[in-house]
Coordinates of C-alpha atoms and ligand atoms in Angstrom, one line a residue:
M16 CA 119.1 56.3 90.9
F17 CA 118.7 59.2 92.8
T18 CA 116.6 58.1 95.9
E19 CA 120.3 55.3 95.8
L20 CA 122.6 58.1 95.2
L21 CA 121.1 60.0 98.2
R22 CA 121.7 56.1 100.4
M23 CA 125.3 56.6 99.4
F24 CA 125.6 60.0 100.3
D25 CA 123.6 59.7 103.7
A26 CA 126.2 57.1 104.0
A27 CA 129.4 58.7 104.0
A28 CA 128.0 61.5 105.5
T29 CA 127.1 59.5 108.8
P30 CA 127.1 60.2 111.9
H31 CA 124.5 62.9 110.9
G32 CA 122.9 62.2 107.3
V33 CA 123.3 64.2 104.1
D34 CA 120.1 66.0 105.4
R35 CA 121.9 67.4 108.0
Y36 CA 123.9 69.6 106.4
V37 CA 122.2 69.8 103.0
E38 CA 119.4 72.0 105.8
L39 CA 122.4 74.8 106.6
V40 CA 121.8 75.7 103.1
A41 CA 118.5 74.6 102.4
P42 CA 116.3 74.1 105.5
A43 CA 112.6 72.7 103.4
W44 CA 115.2 70.0 102.3
S45 CA 115.2 66.5 103.0
S46 CA 116.1 62.6 101.6
T47 CA 112.9 61.2 104.0
E48 CA 111.3 64.2 105.6
V49 CA 108.6 66.1 105.1
R50 CA 108.8 69.7 105.7
G51 CA 106.9 72.5 104.7
R52 CA 108.2 76.3 104.0
V53 CA 106.0 79.1 104.6
V54 CA 105.4 81.1 101.7
Q55 CA 102.7 83.7 102.7
V56 CA 101.6 84.2 106.4
E57 CA 97.5 86.0 107.0
R58 CA 95.9 87.2 110.0
Q59 CA 92.4 87.3 109.0
T60 CA 90.8 87.7 113.0
P61 CA 92.0 88.4 116.5
G62 CA 93.8 85.1 117.7
T63 CA 94.0 82.7 114.2
V64 CA 96.7 83.0 111.6
T65 CA 96.3 81.5 108.4
L66 CA 99.9 79.7 106.4
T67 CA 100.0 78.9 103.0
I68 CA 102.8 76.2 102.9
R69 CA 104.8 75.0 100.5
P70 CA 105.8 71.1 101.2
N71 CA 108.9 69.5 99.9
H72 CA 109.0 66.5 97.7
N73 CA 108.3 63.8 100.6
W74 CA 104.5 65.5 100.8
T75 CA 101.9 63.1 98.7
A76 CA 98.5 64.8 98.0
F77 CA 96.3 65.0 100.7
E78 CA 91.6 64.6 100.7
A79 CA 89.5 67.1 102.2
G80 CA 89.1 67.0 105.9
Q81 CA 92.7 65.2 106.4
H82 CA 95.3 66.8 108.6
T83 CA 98.7 66.9 108.9
Q84 CA 101.1 67.1 112.1
V85 CA 103.4 70.1 112.3
T86 CA 106.3 70.0 114.3
V87 CA 108.5 73.4 115.6
E88 CA 111.2 74.3 117.2
I89 CA 110.6 76.5 120.7
D90 CA 113.0 77.1 122.7
G91 CA 115.5 74.2 121.3
V92 CA 113.0 71.9 121.9
R93 CA 110.4 70.0 119.4
H94 CA 106.8 70.2 119.2
T95 CA 104.2 68.7 116.9
R96 CA 100.4 69.0 117.0
C97 CA 97.8 68.4 114.2
Y98 CA 96.1 71.2 112.0
S99 CA 93.6 70.3 109.4
M100 CA 94.3 71.6 105.6
A101 CA 91.7 74.5 105.3
S102 CA 92.3 74.3 101.3
S103 CA 91.1 72.6 98.6
A104 CA 92.6 69.4 97.2
H105 CA 92.9 70.3 94.0
A106 CA 94.7 73.6 94.6
G107 CA 97.2 73.2 91.6
D108 CA 100.2 75.8 92.8
G109 CA 102.0 72.8 95.0
T110 CA 100.7 74.6 98.3
F111 CA 98.6 74.1 100.9
E112 CA 97.1 76.0 103.4
L113 CA 96.3 75.6 107.8
T114 CA 94.6 78.4 109.4
I115 CA 95.7 78.1 113.2
K116 CA 93.6 79.7 116.1
A117 CA 95.8 80.3 119.8
Q118 CA 94.6 78.2 122.0
P119 CA 94.0 79.2 125.9
D120 CA 98.0 77.8 127.4
G121 CA 98.7 76.5 123.7
L122 CA 102.7 76.7 123.2
V123 CA 102.3 75.9 119.5
S124 CA 99.0 77.2 118.2
N125 CA 100.2 81.0 120.4
H126 CA 103.8 80.1 118.8
L127 CA 102.7 80.4 114.8
V128 CA 99.8 82.7 115.5
H129 CA 102.9 85.2 116.8
H130 CA 106.0 84.2 115.6
A131 CA 105.2 82.5 111.8
E132 CA 106.8 84.7 109.2
P133 CA 107.5 84.0 105.8
G134 CA 110.6 81.7 105.3
M135 CA 109.9 79.5 108.2
V136 CA 110.1 75.7 107.9
L137 CA 108.1 73.8 109.3
G138 CA 107.9 69.7 109.8
L139 CA 104.9 67.8 108.6
T140 CA 103.7 64.1 107.9
T141 CA 102.0 63.3 104.9
A142 CA 98.2 63.9 105.4
M143 CA 96.0 61.6 107.8
G144 CA 92.3 61.4 108.7
E145 CA 89.5 59.5 108.2
F146 CA 87.3 62.4 108.4
T147 CA 87.1 62.7 104.0
L148 CA 84.2 62.5 101.7
P149 CA 83.2 59.0 99.9
G150 CA 85.0 59.3 96.3
E151 CA 81.3 58.9 94.9
R152 CA 80.2 62.7 96.0
P153 CA 77.4 62.2 97.9
D154 CA 73.7 64.5 96.4
H155 CA 73.3 66.0 99.0
L156 CA 75.6 67.5 102.0
L157 CA 75.3 69.5 105.0
L158 CA 78.7 70.8 106.1
I159 CA 78.3 72.2 110.0
S160 CA 81.6 73.5 111.5
G161 CA 82.1 75.6 115.0
G162 CA 84.7 78.4 115.1
S163 CA 88.1 77.1 114.4
G164 CA 86.6 73.7 113.5
I165 CA 86.0 75.2 110.0
T166 CA 89.1 74.3 108.5
P167 CA 88.8 70.8 106.9
V168 CA 84.8 70.8 106.4
L169 CA 86.2 74.0 104.3
S170 CA 88.7 72.0 102.5
M171 CA 85.7 70.4 101.8
L172 CA 83.5 72.8 100.2
R173 CA 86.7 74.0 97.9
T174 CA 87.3 70.8 96.5
L175 CA 83.9 70.4 95.6
E176 CA 83.9 73.9 93.9
D177 CA 87.0 72.5 92.2
E178 CA 85.0 69.6 91.0
G179 CA 82.6 71.4 89.8
Y180 CA 80.0 69.8 92.3
A181 CA 76.1 69.9 91.2
G182 CA 75.2 68.5 94.4
R183 CA 73.8 70.1 96.8
T184 CA 75.7 71.9 99.9
T185 CA 75.0 73.7 103.5
F186 CA 77.5 75.1 104.8
L187 CA 76.0 75.8 108.2
H188 CA 79.0 78.0 110.8
Y189 CA 79.3 79.1 114.3
A190 CA 81.0 81.7 115.7
R191 CA 81.1 84.0 118.4
S192 CA 80.7 86.9 115.9
A193 CA 81.5 87.7 112.6
R194 CA 84.6 89.7 113.7
D195 CA 85.8 86.2 114.8
M196 CA 85.0 84.4 112.1
T197 CA 87.4 82.9 109.7
Y198 CA 86.8 83.2 106.3
R199 CA 83.7 84.9 106.6
E200 CA 84.3 87.2 102.7
G201 CA 85.0 84.0 100.8
L202 CA 81.5 82.5 102.7
P203 CA 78.8 84.5 101.7
T204 CA 76.7 81.6 101.4
A205 CA 77.2 80.0 104.5
V206 CA 74.5 80.2 107.1
K207 CA 75.7 81.6 110.3
V208 CA 75.0 81.7 113.8
F209 CA 76.9 84.1 115.8
S210 CA 76.7 83.0 119.6
D211 CA 77.6 87.2 121.3
D212 CA 75.8 88.6 118.6
P213 CA 73.1 86.5 117.3
A214 CA 71.4 89.6 115.7
G215 CA 74.0 89.5 113.4
G216 CA 73.8 86.2 112.0
D217 CA 71.5 84.1 109.8
L218 CA 70.1 82.0 112.3
A219 CA 70.0 82.9 116.6
G220 CA 70.2 81.0 119.0
L221 CA 71.6 77.2 120.1
V222 CA 71.9 74.5 118.0
S223 CA 68.6 72.2 117.4
A224 CA 66.7 70.6 115.2
E225 CA 64.6 73.2 114.5
Q226 CA 67.2 75.8 113.9
L227 CA 68.8 72.6 111.6
D228 CA 65.4 72.7 109.8
A229 CA 66.0 76.6 109.1
A230 CA 69.0 76.2 107.6
D231 CA 68.4 73.1 105.2
P232 CA 64.8 71.5 105.5
D233 CA 66.1 68.2 104.5
W234 CA 69.2 68.1 107.0
R235 CA 67.4 64.4 107.6
T236 CA 68.5 62.9 104.9
A237 CA 72.1 65.0 103.9
E238 CA 75.7 63.6 104.4
T239 CA 76.3 65.5 107.1
F240 CA 79.8 66.7 108.0
L241 CA 81.0 68.0 110.9
C242 CA 84.0 70.0 113.4
G243 CA 83.6 71.8 115.8
P244 CA 83.9 72.5 119.5
A245 CA 82.8 69.6 122.0
P246 CA 79.9 70.9 122.9
L247 CA 78.0 71.6 119.7
M248 CA 79.6 68.4 118.8
D249 CA 77.6 66.5 121.2
A250 CA 74.7 68.5 120.6
V251 CA 74.2 67.8 117.0
G252 CA 75.3 64.2 117.4
E253 CA 72.2 64.3 119.8
I254 CA 69.7 65.5 117.9
Y255 CA 70.7 63.5 114.8
V256 CA 70.3 60.5 117.4
Q257 CA 66.8 61.8 118.0
A258 CA 66.2 62.2 114.7
G259 CA 67.5 58.5 113.6
C260 CA 69.9 59.5 111.0
S261 CA 73.3 59.4 113.2
A262 CA 74.3 57.2 110.1
R263 CA 74.5 60.0 108.0
L264 CA 76.5 61.9 110.5
H265 CA 80.4 62.0 110.0
T266 CA 82.8 63.8 112.7
E267 CA 86.1 64.9 113.3
Q268 CA 86.6 66.5 116.9
F269 CA 89.4 68.8 117.3
T270 CA 88.9 69.5 121.3
L271 CA 88.3 68.0 123.9
P272 CA 86.4 68.4 126.9
M273 CA 88.5 68.9 129.8
L274 CA 89.3 65.1 130.8
L275 CA 90.0 64.6 134.9
S276 CA 90.3 61.7 137.3
E277 CA 90.0 62.3 141.0
A278 CA 93.5 63.7 141.8
G279 CA 95.6 61.8 144.2
G280 CA 97.7 58.6 144.1
S281 CA 101.1 58.6 142.7
V282 CA 102.3 59.2 138.9
R283 CA 105.8 57.4 137.8
F284 CA 107.6 58.5 134.7
N285 CA 109.6 55.1 134.8
E286 CA 112.7 55.8 132.6
S287 CA 112.9 59.3 134.1
G288 CA 112.5 58.4 137.3
L289 CA 110.4 61.0 137.9
T290 CA 107.1 60.2 140.4
V291 CA 104.7 63.2 140.8
E292 CA 101.4 63.4 143.0
S293 CA 98.3 63.3 140.3
D294 CA 96.6 66.1 140.0
G295 CA 93.4 64.4 138.4
R296 CA 95.1 65.7 134.0
P297 CA 95.6 63.3 131.4
L298 CA 98.9 61.5 131.7
L299 CA 100.4 63.9 128.8
L300 CA 99.8 66.9 130.4
Q301 CA 101.4 65.6 133.7
A302 CA 104.4 64.4 132.3
E303 CA 104.9 68.1 130.7
A304 CA 104.0 69.9 133.8
A305 CA 107.0 67.2 135.9
G306 CA 109.0 68.6 132.7
L307 CA 109.4 65.9 130.5
N308 CA 108.7 66.1 126.8
P309 CA 107.0 63.6 125.2
A310 CA 106.2 62.8 121.8
S311 CA 102.6 63.5 121.1
G312 CA 101.0 65.3 117.8
C313 CA 96.8 65.6 118.1
R314 CA 96.7 65.9 121.6
M315 CA 92.9 64.2 121.3
G316 CA 93.6 60.0 120.8
I317 CA 93.6 60.3 117.0
C318 CA 97.4 59.8 115.7
H319 CA 98.4 57.6 118.7
T320 CA 101.9 59.4 118.1
C321 CA 101.9 59.6 122.4
T322 CA 100.8 55.8 123.0
R323 CA 103.4 55.1 125.7
S324 CA 103.2 51.2 127.4
L325 CA 101.0 50.8 131.2
V326 CA 104.1 49.3 133.4
C327 CA 101.3 48.8 135.5
G328 CA 98.5 49.9 138.2
T329 CA 94.9 51.8 135.9
V330 CA 94.4 54.4 133.0
R331 CA 90.9 55.0 132.5
D332 CA 90.4 56.3 128.6
A333 CA 88.4 60.4 129.5
V334 CA 86.7 59.7 125.9
T335 CA 85.3 56.1 126.1
G336 CA 85.9 55.5 129.6
D337 CA 87.3 52.2 129.4
L338 CA 89.5 51.0 131.7
T339 CA 93.0 49.5 131.0
E340 CA 94.9 48.1 133.3
D341 CA 96.9 45.1 131.9
P342 CA 100.9 45.9 132.3
G343 CA 102.7 46.4 128.9
S344 CA 99.0 47.9 127.4
P345 CA 99.6 50.6 124.3
V346 CA 98.3 53.7 126.5
R347 CA 97.5 56.8 124.1
I348 CA 98.9 59.5 127.4
C349 CA 97.5 62.3 125.9
V350 CA 93.6 61.0 126.6
S351 CA 94.4 58.8 129.9
V352 CA 93.7 59.6 133.4
P353 CA 95.2 58.0 136.1
V354 CA 93.1 55.5 138.4
G355 CA 94.8 55.6 141.2
D356 CA 98.5 54.9 141.4
V357 CA 100.2 54.3 137.9
A358 CA 103.8 53.4 136.2
I359 CA 103.9 54.6 132.4
D360 CA 107.1 53.6 130.4
L361 CA 108.3 57.1 130.1
Ligands
FES406 S1 99.0 62.9 120.7 FE1 97.7 61.8 118.8 S2 96.8 60.4 120.3 FE2 98.1 61.0 121.6

């Protein structure tokens, strides 16, 4: 009935739709879009911000480990990025928490870290992502995170705590120093490794099988959930392969290695009529450098928001190395680099 009424109002409010009028007085409200109001802002460490967000009625539940796409308007242009929920999936007050770290040249992350304040309204999507705990909780879990990769695994830990999880959990976290570690106060039992202050952590040095032994002697049989920067992900992945237990390693990567191809050749953005000389970076970055603002979300090949059609030429998926050369093929431009001359439907 309510939906029917909304549809009638929406038709009557054409051409703008009912949302455009209601958002003048209630910006977080929308008949169809997921939006959230920032109700609390905390700056735990230099260069990060923790936002408590109350989503509108279009939000649905999330599973620990999932992320949402956050859209903010900066200088009149809407920009979207992915951030993982850090709170328990069972938080009873209808809010959830995101912690965002300012990335070098990160337009959205820097905007939120420096300008977020209570009352700010963010565009959101319903929760997405496959990096989640099995429905039947394993008896033994190892959670490993590095830097801002702490958020999805912290959500898992908090969710398990709320469920009264009786299994065994080890939380291993890598940060530069105690000062750089978000949520440090709330994680007294976490095993910490600080790269810039080895003596200040519980273990020292780079991740190794010996270090995992020290953190949890039974890690080879633990279901392991890992999120962090690319070098940590690669190193842990290799250790699990060597140990023959990579089937137990579940990963989410939120930073990409530097994706580059040979510079040179031309990139033509067909719809825009722009052609630039390729600098070898992913097509999304080259489009933005050319002044375009294509839709994007995660910017690391997960969400498919940036997908465009290849018009001609060849692109390489810089994560998998796969080549795409058939005209009309869908291309995730955030992780695709040109190989020679390329035209893309953008
Ligand atoms: S922006 Fe998410 S796949 Fe490209």
